[in-house]
XYZ file of C-alpha atoms in Angstrom:
627
model
C 0.107 -0.183 -0.032
C 2.776 2.338 0.870
C 4.486 1.635 -2.148
C 1.655 2.824 -4.081
C 1.323 5.778 -2.441
C 4.904 7.041 -2.891
C 4.706 7.698 -6.858
C 1.568 9.912 -5.945
C 3.351 11.770 -3.267
C 6.638 12.236 -5.412
C 4.595 13.391 -8.297
C 2.545 16.130 -5.802
C 6.034 17.136 -4.604
C 7.369 17.472 -8.078
C 4.264 19.690 -8.840
C 4.635 21.544 -6.188
C 8.191 22.545 -6.579
C 7.561 23.421 -10.114
C 4.840 25.745 -9.110
C 7.269 27.294 -6.387
C 9.996 27.318 -9.168
C 7.687 29.166 -11.732
C 6.353 31.420 -8.868
C 9.966 32.242 -8.139
C 10.635 32.864 -11.762
C 7.668 35.078 -12.342
C 8.678 36.889 -8.915
C 12.076 37.447 -10.382
C 11.086 38.933 -13.416
C 9.099 41.288 -11.421
C 11.574 42.289 -9.406
C 13.981 42.928 -12.390
C 11.340 44.800 -14.053
C 11.031 46.678 -11.014
C 14.705 47.365 -10.415
C 15.097 48.474 -14.051
C 12.239 50.898 -13.663
C 13.723 52.221 -10.450
C 16.947 52.462 -12.354
C 15.660 54.381 -14.998
C 13.796 56.658 -12.516
C 16.982 57.282 -11.026
C 18.863 58.126 -14.032
C 16.189 60.125 -15.426
C 16.296 62.077 -12.107
C 19.869 62.281 -12.223
C 19.992 63.675 -15.747
C 17.351 65.998 -14.762
C 19.140 67.270 -11.612
C 22.323 67.717 -13.720
C 20.655 69.293 -16.742
C 21.440 73.051 -16.870
C 18.551 75.235 -16.393
C 17.246 77.117 -19.567
C 19.355 80.537 -19.905
C 17.543 83.344 -18.227
C 16.218 86.527 -19.995
C 19.266 88.375 -18.672
C 22.010 85.671 -20.239
C 20.338 85.698 -23.609
C 20.432 89.469 -23.532
C 24.306 89.275 -22.453
C 24.442 86.998 -25.746
C 23.009 89.348 -27.954
C 25.076 92.140 -26.861
C 28.069 89.988 -27.175
C 27.287 88.616 -30.864
C 26.515 92.414 -31.893
C 29.678 93.735 -30.814
C 31.307 90.691 -32.627
C 29.748 91.678 -36.010
C 27.499 88.730 -35.978
C 24.157 90.573 -36.333
C 21.892 87.831 -37.527
C 23.088 85.849 -34.390
C 22.500 89.331 -32.181
C 18.858 89.288 -33.578
C 18.008 85.845 -32.713
C 19.466 86.133 -29.286
C 17.744 89.398 -28.599
C 14.254 87.755 -29.758
C 14.938 84.730 -27.541
C 15.577 87.298 -24.585
C 12.129 88.883 -25.478
C 10.662 85.868 -25.582
C 11.672 85.158 -21.909
C 10.940 88.490 -20.815
C 8.742 90.512 -22.860
C 9.470 93.463 -20.710
C 12.940 93.761 -20.858
C 12.947 97.046 -22.519
C 16.672 96.968 -23.254
C 16.398 93.654 -24.863
C 13.839 95.509 -27.392
C 16.489 98.379 -28.090
C 19.278 95.867 -28.753
C 16.929 93.947 -30.973
C 16.282 97.289 -32.883
C 19.530 97.981 -33.100
C 20.527 94.806 -34.946
C 17.724 95.164 -37.330
C 19.429 98.187 -38.309
C 22.631 96.899 -38.985
C 20.702 94.361 -41.034
C 19.201 97.368 -42.973
C 15.762 96.360 -41.757
C 14.479 99.678 -40.935
C 10.345 98.969 -40.269
C 11.240 96.065 -37.797
C 13.841 98.264 -35.950
C 11.143 101.085 -35.504
C 8.672 98.495 -34.166
C 11.132 97.298 -31.640
C 11.927 101.078 -30.634
C 8.401 101.504 -30.106
C 8.426 98.248 -28.065
C 11.218 99.461 -26.164
C 9.546 102.810 -25.321
C 6.434 101.086 -24.087
C 8.485 98.650 -21.814
C 10.023 101.731 -20.175
C 13.251 102.636 -22.092
C 13.926 106.102 -22.249
C 13.062 107.816 -25.562
C 15.903 110.432 -25.141
C 18.094 107.475 -25.674
C 17.068 106.103 -28.957
C 17.084 109.274 -31.055
C 20.157 108.069 -33.253
C 18.350 104.828 -33.642
C 15.106 106.151 -34.699
C 17.215 108.637 -37.073
C 18.706 105.598 -38.647
C 15.002 103.678 -38.911
C 13.649 106.755 -40.753
C 16.844 106.641 -43.081
C 16.180 103.307 -43.965
C 12.410 103.829 -44.573
C 13.300 106.546 -47.024
C 12.854 109.633 -44.821
C 16.110 111.366 -44.766
C 14.692 114.637 -43.804
C 13.136 112.965 -40.783
C 16.518 111.167 -40.210
C 18.331 114.356 -40.075
C 15.599 115.981 -37.516
C 15.749 112.763 -35.298
C 19.740 112.951 -35.540
C 19.817 116.440 -34.375
C 17.981 115.314 -31.049
C 20.409 112.764 -30.031
C 22.376 113.153 -26.626
C 26.145 113.756 -27.010
C 27.336 110.441 -25.938
C 25.874 109.211 -29.102
C 26.968 112.295 -31.363
C 29.055 110.075 -33.658
C 26.194 107.577 -34.612
C 23.802 110.671 -35.232
C 26.407 112.401 -37.308
C 27.052 109.516 -39.137
C 23.178 109.080 -39.906
C 23.075 112.728 -40.838
C 25.924 112.200 -43.498
C 24.072 109.309 -44.994
C 20.955 111.387 -45.188
C 22.510 114.230 -46.986
C 23.926 111.725 -49.327
C 20.552 110.423 -50.045
C 19.138 113.842 -50.500
C 21.762 114.433 -53.465
C 24.395 116.334 -51.378
C 27.294 114.009 -51.297
C 29.754 116.576 -50.785
C 27.945 117.939 -47.931
C 27.959 114.457 -46.598
C 31.747 114.031 -46.971
C 32.467 117.090 -45.511
C 30.311 116.034 -42.310
C 32.235 112.969 -42.076
C 35.670 114.649 -42.595
C 34.611 116.664 -39.417
C 33.683 113.915 -37.382
C 36.853 112.450 -38.087
C 39.126 115.373 -37.171
C 37.436 115.121 -33.982
C 37.353 111.430 -33.434
C 40.394 109.656 -35.797
C 39.503 106.180 -34.657
C 35.976 106.052 -35.598
C 35.849 103.129 -37.650
C 32.196 103.432 -38.924
C 32.702 106.905 -39.792
C 35.881 105.812 -42.093
C 33.453 103.120 -43.545
C 30.846 105.638 -44.279
C 33.411 108.019 -45.897
C 34.927 105.274 -47.794
C 31.525 104.260 -49.390
C 30.722 107.780 -50.385
C 34.104 107.897 -52.088
C 33.793 105.104 -53.779
C 30.066 105.890 -55.255
C 31.738 109.034 -56.321
C 34.410 107.842 -58.375
C 37.137 108.850 -55.795
C 38.987 105.250 -55.507
C 41.989 107.023 -53.976
C 40.275 108.346 -51.215
C 38.111 105.276 -50.629
C 41.344 103.115 -50.590
C 42.511 105.460 -47.597
C 39.570 105.059 -45.818
C 38.914 101.562 -46.308
C 42.197 100.900 -45.100
C 41.697 102.774 -41.938
C 38.167 101.476 -41.245
C 39.863 97.739 -41.236
C 42.832 98.487 -39.416
C 40.625 100.249 -36.586
C 37.961 97.433 -36.330
C 38.020 94.130 -38.384
C 34.744 93.167 -36.470
C 32.600 95.140 -38.780
C 31.343 93.327 -42.039
C 30.467 96.729 -43.391
C 34.182 97.492 -43.485
C 35.402 94.566 -44.952
C 32.813 94.591 -47.847
C 33.984 98.258 -48.560
C 37.541 97.047 -48.832
C 36.174 94.087 -50.883
C 34.714 96.757 -53.206
C 37.744 98.838 -53.449
C 39.846 95.933 -54.134
C 37.364 94.518 -56.834
C 37.391 98.081 -58.416
C 41.266 98.318 -58.490
C 42.450 94.879 -58.820
C 39.617 92.740 -60.136
C 36.457 90.256 -59.027
C 38.951 87.190 -58.224
C 41.165 89.432 -55.763
C 37.819 90.735 -54.259
C 36.379 87.489 -52.885
C 38.440 87.091 -49.677
C 37.028 90.099 -48.403
C 33.348 89.166 -48.840
C 34.321 85.814 -47.264
C 36.005 87.524 -44.428
C 32.716 89.375 -44.036
C 30.430 86.421 -44.215
C 32.840 84.728 -41.472
C 31.630 87.589 -38.997
C 27.944 86.846 -39.997
C 27.231 83.861 -42.364
C 23.779 85.621 -43.217
C 24.521 89.041 -43.418
C 22.488 90.225 -46.476
C 24.302 92.927 -48.050
C 27.612 90.652 -48.222
C 25.661 87.659 -49.460
C 24.637 90.015 -52.467
C 27.886 91.483 -53.255
C 29.463 87.941 -52.785
C 27.180 86.011 -54.967
C 27.262 89.188 -57.654
C 30.842 89.015 -57.718
C 30.812 85.128 -57.978
C 28.748 85.215 -60.845
C 30.874 87.884 -62.795
C 34.022 85.675 -62.088
C 31.970 82.839 -63.783
C 31.550 80.721 -60.685
C 27.598 80.039 -60.951
C 27.192 77.257 -58.775
C 28.635 79.168 -55.737
C 26.734 82.079 -56.940
C 23.421 80.460 -56.863
C 24.225 78.825 -53.205
C 25.086 82.475 -51.889
C 21.504 83.692 -53.273
C 19.991 80.962 -51.558
C 21.572 81.715 -48.396
C 20.420 85.622 -49.037
C 16.958 84.305 -49.420
C 17.050 82.092 -46.268
C 18.383 85.169 -44.454
C 15.660 87.645 -45.943
C 12.828 85.591 -47.951
C 11.793 87.689 -51.084
C 14.789 89.553 -51.198
C 14.733 91.453 -54.563
C 18.596 91.563 -54.710
C 18.830 87.673 -54.466
C 15.960 87.062 -56.794
C 17.598 89.534 -59.620
C 20.761 87.830 -59.335
C 18.955 84.340 -59.661
C 17.165 85.739 -62.709
C 20.899 86.732 -64.254
C 21.880 83.306 -63.665
C 18.986 81.616 -65.386
C 19.240 83.802 -68.250
C 22.713 82.992 -68.606
C 21.802 79.293 -68.673
C 19.416 79.927 -71.530
C 16.361 79.420 -69.090
C 14.261 82.215 -70.308
C 10.825 81.640 -68.784
C 12.314 80.693 -65.274
C 14.260 84.271 -65.497
C 11.411 85.881 -66.429
C 9.339 84.256 -63.174
C 12.165 85.626 -61.175
C 12.494 89.050 -62.512
C 8.885 89.637 -62.428
C 9.422 89.483 -58.344
C 11.736 92.085 -58.274
C 9.795 95.301 -58.715
C 11.394 97.064 -56.122
C 14.328 97.072 -58.464
C 12.254 98.179 -61.378
C 14.389 101.466 -61.707
C 17.503 99.913 -61.268
C 19.689 100.219 -64.096
C 20.742 96.422 -63.924
C 17.093 95.044 -63.784
C 16.489 97.433 -67.060
C 19.300 95.630 -68.846
C 17.948 92.246 -67.968
C 14.257 92.880 -68.676
C 15.267 93.976 -72.188
C 17.520 91.197 -72.704
C 14.562 88.857 -72.035
C 12.624 90.489 -74.155
C 14.824 90.412 -77.069
C 15.425 86.724 -76.562
C 11.788 85.924 -77.007
C 11.742 88.114 -79.996
C 9.806 91.201 -78.540
C 12.106 93.811 -79.941
C 9.780 96.856 -79.327
C 9.299 95.827 -75.840
C 13.177 95.623 -75.306
C 13.729 98.916 -76.939
C 11.508 100.384 -74.153
C 13.625 98.922 -71.505
C 16.870 99.974 -72.880
C 15.636 103.529 -73.674
C 14.841 104.041 -70.156
C 18.487 102.715 -69.301
C 20.072 105.113 -71.968
C 18.034 107.832 -70.720
C 19.603 107.231 -67.170
C 23.156 106.581 -68.419
C 23.423 108.566 -71.942
C 27.110 107.655 -71.839
C 26.694 104.027 -71.703
C 27.839 102.980 -75.088
C 26.788 99.485 -74.486
C 23.234 100.441 -73.708
C 23.061 102.430 -76.623
C 24.242 99.741 -78.839
C 21.536 97.550 -77.445
C 18.792 100.232 -77.876
C 20.028 100.569 -81.506
C 19.880 96.880 -82.394
C 16.558 96.377 -80.838
C 15.076 99.514 -82.613
C 16.564 97.888 -85.874
C 15.187 94.467 -85.312
C 11.922 96.133 -84.682
C 11.784 98.150 -88.089
C 12.882 101.502 -86.683
C 15.778 101.926 -88.264
C 15.574 105.996 -88.037
C 15.019 105.556 -84.481
C 18.215 103.353 -84.685
C 20.223 105.791 -86.315
C 19.348 108.464 -84.057
C 20.484 106.606 -81.032
C 23.584 105.135 -82.527
C 25.055 108.170 -84.366
C 26.771 109.654 -81.311
C 28.525 106.922 -80.649
C 29.310 105.559 -84.067
C 31.093 109.201 -84.737
C 32.960 108.970 -81.959
C 36.908 108.566 -82.923
C 37.359 105.789 -80.541
C 34.214 103.863 -81.500
C 34.946 100.187 -81.969
C 33.809 98.477 -85.407
C 30.318 97.181 -84.085
C 28.791 100.630 -83.629
C 29.556 102.008 -87.202
C 28.555 98.441 -88.586
C 25.526 98.721 -86.587
C 24.469 102.310 -87.943
C 25.445 101.374 -91.586
C 22.704 98.695 -91.530
C 20.124 101.223 -90.353
C 21.430 103.520 -92.764
C 20.744 101.123 -95.530
C 17.472 100.208 -94.036
C 16.251 103.408 -94.990
C 17.823 103.615 -98.585
C 21.136 105.620 -97.667
C 24.003 103.461 -99.161
C 26.458 106.467 -99.388
C 25.732 106.794 -95.640
C 26.418 103.547 -94.765
C 29.232 102.958 -97.113
C 30.881 105.500 -95.111
C 30.218 104.099 -91.588
C 31.479 100.664 -93.249
C 34.541 102.416 -93.875
C 34.852 103.421 -90.452
C 34.161 99.928 -89.096
C 36.853 98.769 -91.400
C 39.193 101.115 -89.817
C 38.310 100.727 -86.188
C 39.837 98.245 -83.425
C 38.522 94.881 -82.545
C 35.201 95.011 -82.279
C 32.826 93.733 -79.392
C 29.108 93.004 -79.767
C 27.061 94.404 -76.838
C 25.780 91.814 -74.330
C 23.156 92.110 -71.778
C 23.511 90.659 -68.400
C 26.468 93.006 -67.626
C 27.148 94.554 -63.750
C 25.048 97.183 -62.581
C 26.795 100.456 -64.191
C 27.284 103.445 -61.684
C 27.904 107.174 -62.784
C 30.900 108.525 -61.525
C 31.551 112.177 -62.095
C 34.099 113.623 -59.706
C 37.333 115.170 -60.874
C 39.737 114.313 -58.006
C 43.337 112.925 -58.186
C 41.903 109.735 -56.740
C 39.402 109.492 -59.321
C 40.089 107.307 -62.239
C 38.288 109.538 -64.707
C 40.866 112.094 -64.280
C 43.730 110.041 -65.607
C 41.701 108.619 -68.424
C 40.724 112.058 -69.516
C 44.487 113.049 -69.246
C 45.481 109.782 -71.079
C 42.899 110.286 -73.998
C 44.409 113.792 -74.452
C 47.677 112.376 -74.790
C 46.572 109.721 -77.469
C 44.950 112.623 -79.378
C 48.578 114.358 -79.443
C 50.329 111.039 -80.450
C 52.082 110.870 -77.167
C 51.556 107.180 -76.390
C 54.248 106.595 -73.854
C 53.016 109.543 -71.806
C 49.100 108.204 -72.408
C 50.247 104.633 -71.180
C 51.632 105.869 -67.799
C 48.148 107.942 -67.262
C 46.339 104.718 -68.455
C 48.151 102.768 -65.774
C 47.617 105.059 -63.072
C 43.861 104.665 -63.879
C 44.183 101.264 -64.135
C 45.849 101.311 -60.434
C 42.564 102.897 -59.514
C 40.116 101.143 -61.142
C 40.875 98.110 -63.692
C 37.627 98.247 -65.531
C 36.801 97.167 -68.893
C 37.385 100.745 -70.775
C 40.589 101.211 -68.840
C 41.859 97.823 -69.548
C 41.077 98.466 -73.236
C 42.775 101.950 -73.405
C 45.929 100.542 -71.480
C 46.247 97.533 -73.774
C 46.069 99.624 -77.141
C 48.196 102.330 -76.004
C 50.796 100.047 -74.620
C 50.879 98.409 -77.807
C 51.250 101.546 -79.974
C 54.169 102.939 -77.743
C 56.326 99.679 -78.445
C 55.683 97.758 -75.463
C 54.038 94.896 -76.791
C 54.822 92.333 -74.038
C 53.569 95.001 -71.358
C 50.378 95.043 -73.379
C 49.892 91.394 -73.473
C 50.467 91.267 -69.633
C 48.086 93.872 -68.783
C 45.492 91.875 -70.925
C 46.320 88.726 -69.182
C 46.088 90.106 -65.669
C 42.632 91.707 -66.503
C 41.136 88.357 -67.674
C 42.612 86.399 -64.486
C 40.622 88.621 -62.695
C 37.444 88.875 -64.915
C 37.422 85.393 -66.745
C 34.105 86.169 -68.176
C 34.807 89.130 -70.104
C 33.713 88.999 -73.732
C 35.845 91.976 -74.735
C 39.288 90.544 -73.054
C 38.745 86.947 -74.715
C 38.054 88.817 -78.003
C 41.130 90.939 -77.540
C 43.083 87.949 -76.474
C 41.904 85.924 -79.643
C 42.790 88.695 -81.922
C 46.287 88.638 -80.422
C 46.536 84.794 -80.771
C 45.899 85.041 -84.054
C 48.421 87.754 -84.881
C 51.116 85.520 -83.202
C 50.244 82.529 -85.120
C 48.841 80.415 -82.251
C 46.285 78.879 -84.181
C 44.684 76.175 -81.669
C 44.591 78.734 -78.876
C 42.954 81.217 -81.050
C 40.121 78.402 -81.919
C 39.338 77.673 -78.448
C 39.450 81.485 -77.253
C 37.257 82.470 -80.171
C 35.042 79.846 -80.417
C 34.028 80.360 -76.879
C 33.262 84.270 -77.844
C 31.368 82.995 -80.658
C 29.330 80.547 -78.555
C 28.056 83.492 -76.203
C 27.635 86.254 -78.752
C 26.461 84.446 -81.858
C 27.455 84.692 -85.607
C 26.648 88.699 -85.960
C 30.327 89.809 -84.880
C 32.193 90.048 -88.291
C 35.611 90.640 -86.354
C 35.309 87.429 -84.350
C 34.334 85.206 -87.584
C 37.104 86.770 -89.507
C 39.631 85.796 -86.608
C 38.161 82.344 -86.761
C 38.605 81.940 -90.637
C 42.195 82.771 -90.236
C 42.766 80.731 -87.344
C 41.176 77.917 -88.909
C 43.295 78.650 -92.167
C 46.294 78.568 -90.273
C 45.534 75.260 -88.676
C 44.804 73.780 -92.232
C 41.318 73.517 -92.216
C 40.410 75.399 -95.108
C 36.754 74.437 -95.541
C 36.018 75.518 -92.028
C 37.997 78.680 -92.777
C 35.794 79.332 -95.698
C 32.592 79.028 -93.787
C 33.654 81.408 -91.330
C 35.137 84.127 -93.938
C 32.326 83.955 -96.059
C 29.822 84.866 -93.028
C 32.275 87.667 -92.158
C 32.155 89.163 -95.402
C 28.551 88.750 -96.023
C 28.243 91.171 -92.760
C 30.935 93.672 -94.029
C 31.598 93.329 -97.837
C 33.513 96.648 -97.410
C 35.698 95.897 -94.598
C 39.195 95.293 -95.694
C 39.914 92.517 -93.002
C 36.757 90.741 -93.947
C 37.920 90.500 -97.508
C 41.532 89.708 -96.431
C 40.364 86.976 -94.299
C 38.095 85.459 -96.993
C 41.088 85.388 -99.470
C 43.300 83.641 -97.200
C 40.617 81.310 -96.349
C 40.028 80.438 -99.897
C 43.823 80.061 -100.580
C 44.105 77.619 -97.518
C 41.030 75.502 -99.221
C 43.011 75.716 -102.677
C 40.692 78.490 -104.537
C 43.576 80.332 -105.588
C 41.965 82.436 -108.337
C 39.007 83.142 -105.928
C 41.647 84.404 -103.284
C 43.249 86.553 -105.342
C 40.233 88.454 -106.151
C 39.383 88.932 -102.383
C 43.255 89.780 -101.600
C 43.199 92.382 -104.489
C 39.807 93.909 -103.084
C 41.401 93.954 -99.613
C 44.384 95.823 -100.980
C 42.160 98.541 -102.565
C 40.032 98.990 -99.396
C 43.108 99.266 -97.169
C 46.012 100.667 -99.558
C 48.249 101.620 -96.287
C 47.819 98.176 -94.797
C 51.281 96.349 -95.007
C 50.229 92.948 -93.425
C 47.236 92.817 -96.077
C 49.508 94.071 -98.896
C 52.137 91.108 -97.789
C 49.173 88.771 -97.802
C 48.659 89.572 -101.685
C 52.443 89.172 -102.639
C 52.476 85.760 -100.615
C 49.932 84.483 -103.170
C 52.315 85.039 -105.945
C-alpha cells in the first residue's frame, strides 16, 4: 500500500516544486522589471538634476550684446528675440534688437522694436540716433536729420554718421563728405565713420580716397562686416573680381547670413563665372531675408545666362522694388529680346539710356532692338553719337550702317562701313552686364581724371605718356574701358609684352569678360597661336552668336592657319557677308580660299582688300605671298 502512495506523493511534490519554481521565476522577472524601472527613474532624476537650467532673459540679452559687438548681427537678432521671449518687458532687449535690425538694413522692424522698448520703459531720449537710422532706411532722410539732431551728446558720432548718410540720400554727397571729415578730425578712430566716408568716396568715383578710408576702417575694427565689404569693393575696383572675393568671405565669417555681403559676394562670383557658388550664396541670402529682390534678381541673371528664359522671367517679375535699377532694365530688355519682343526690349533699354546717356553698350543694345523692331530711323538717332566717336569700335559703325541701308542711304552706310573697317577689334554688346554706376568727381584719386589725361595724350600722339596715365587709372580702377585703353596704348608705344601682360592680368581677374577674350583671341591669331585662338574665339562666338564680323574673320584666319580650309571658308564667307566693304573681312576671306585651294578666288578677294586698305602692310603682304 505504501509503495503505491509514494509515486503519488512524489508527483505532488514535483508539481509543487515546479509551481514554486515558476512562481519564483515570475517574481524574479517582476523584481528585475521593478529594478530596471527604478534605475530608469533614478537616471532620469539624475539627468534632470544635472541638466543646466534654461538660460535666463538676462543671459540671452548678454549673448545678444556679445554677438552684436562681434559683428554677427544675425545672431544678435536671434539672441535678442529669445531674450524678449523669456521676458517681453525687458526694455533694453527691445532696443538691442532694434540695433541689430538696423545693422541688417531692416528699418521697419527696427522702428517696431524701438516703439516696444519705449513702451516697456526704455528712455526715449536715448533712442533718437536709432530712430534716425530707422527713418533713413524707410526712405525719410529729412526725418532722419531731424531725429539725429535730438540725439544725446554721448551718441553724437552715430547721429552724425546718419546725418551724413541722409545728406547723401538727398543728393548732397559733398556736404555728406564734409560732415564725415569733420567728425573724423575730432574722432580719428571712428571705424564706422571711415567706412561711411569710404563708401561715399567709392560711389563718387574717388577710388584713391576710398582706398585710404577702407584701409583705416579695417585696421581700426575688423569686426565690422561693412568695413570688410568696403575693402572688398575697393579691391574689386582696383584689381578685379577674384581678388575681391576673400574680403567678402571675411565679412561672411563674421555673419554668415549678412544680406549685403551675401548679395555682393554672389554678384562677384557670378561675374567671375562661378555660377554654382553664386547660386548657393543667393539661396543663403533668401534664407536670411525671404523674398529679397536683389537675390531674386541675381538668380534671374543666372537663369538667363543658362538660357532658361521663362524661369528668368518668373524670377525677375518678383523684383518690382528694383524696377528703376539699371541692371534690372538691362535684364528685362535682354529677356524681351531673347523672346523676339524687340519693341518691348527697346522700351527697357531706352529707359536705361535716358538714365545713363554715356553708356555705349546700352546705346548699342537700344539701336539693335530698334533696328530689329523695324525702326531704323530711331536706331540711327541713338547710334550716331557713338558711331561717330574717334574711338568707336567696329560694332557701332557697322550697326548704324545697317540702319542707314534700311532707310536707303547707301552712301552714308558705306561711309560708316569704312569707319568700321578702320576701327579696332570689335565687341558686340551683351546684356547681363554688371550694374553700372555713374562717377563724376574730378579728383586726383578718380580714375576719370587720369583717363581724360590719357585720352588727350593719345590725341597728341604721345603714346608713352598716355600709357603712364592709363596705368595710374588702372591702379585705381582696372575696369574694361581702362583695360582697353591701356592695352592698346602700350602696344602703340612699342611695349608689346607689357600690353599682353595687362590683358592677361585683366582676364585672370575677369574670366568672363567677352571684350577681354575677344582681344586675346585677336592677339593669338596675330602671333600664329592657331589652336589657342580657335579655343578662345569659339568660346566667344558661342556667347555672342554669328553677328560679330571681327570674331568670324579671326576664326577664319585661325582655321586657315591650322590647315582646315573648309571651315575657314565658311567663317570668312559669313564675315564677308556682314561687312563686304571691310578690308579685314575681304582679307580673311581671301586667305581662307587660298587655304582651301581656291587661288583664283583668293586673289580676287586679296586684291579687293588691298584696294580697301592701301596702306595696310599686312594685307599687302598676304597678296604678295599668293604670288
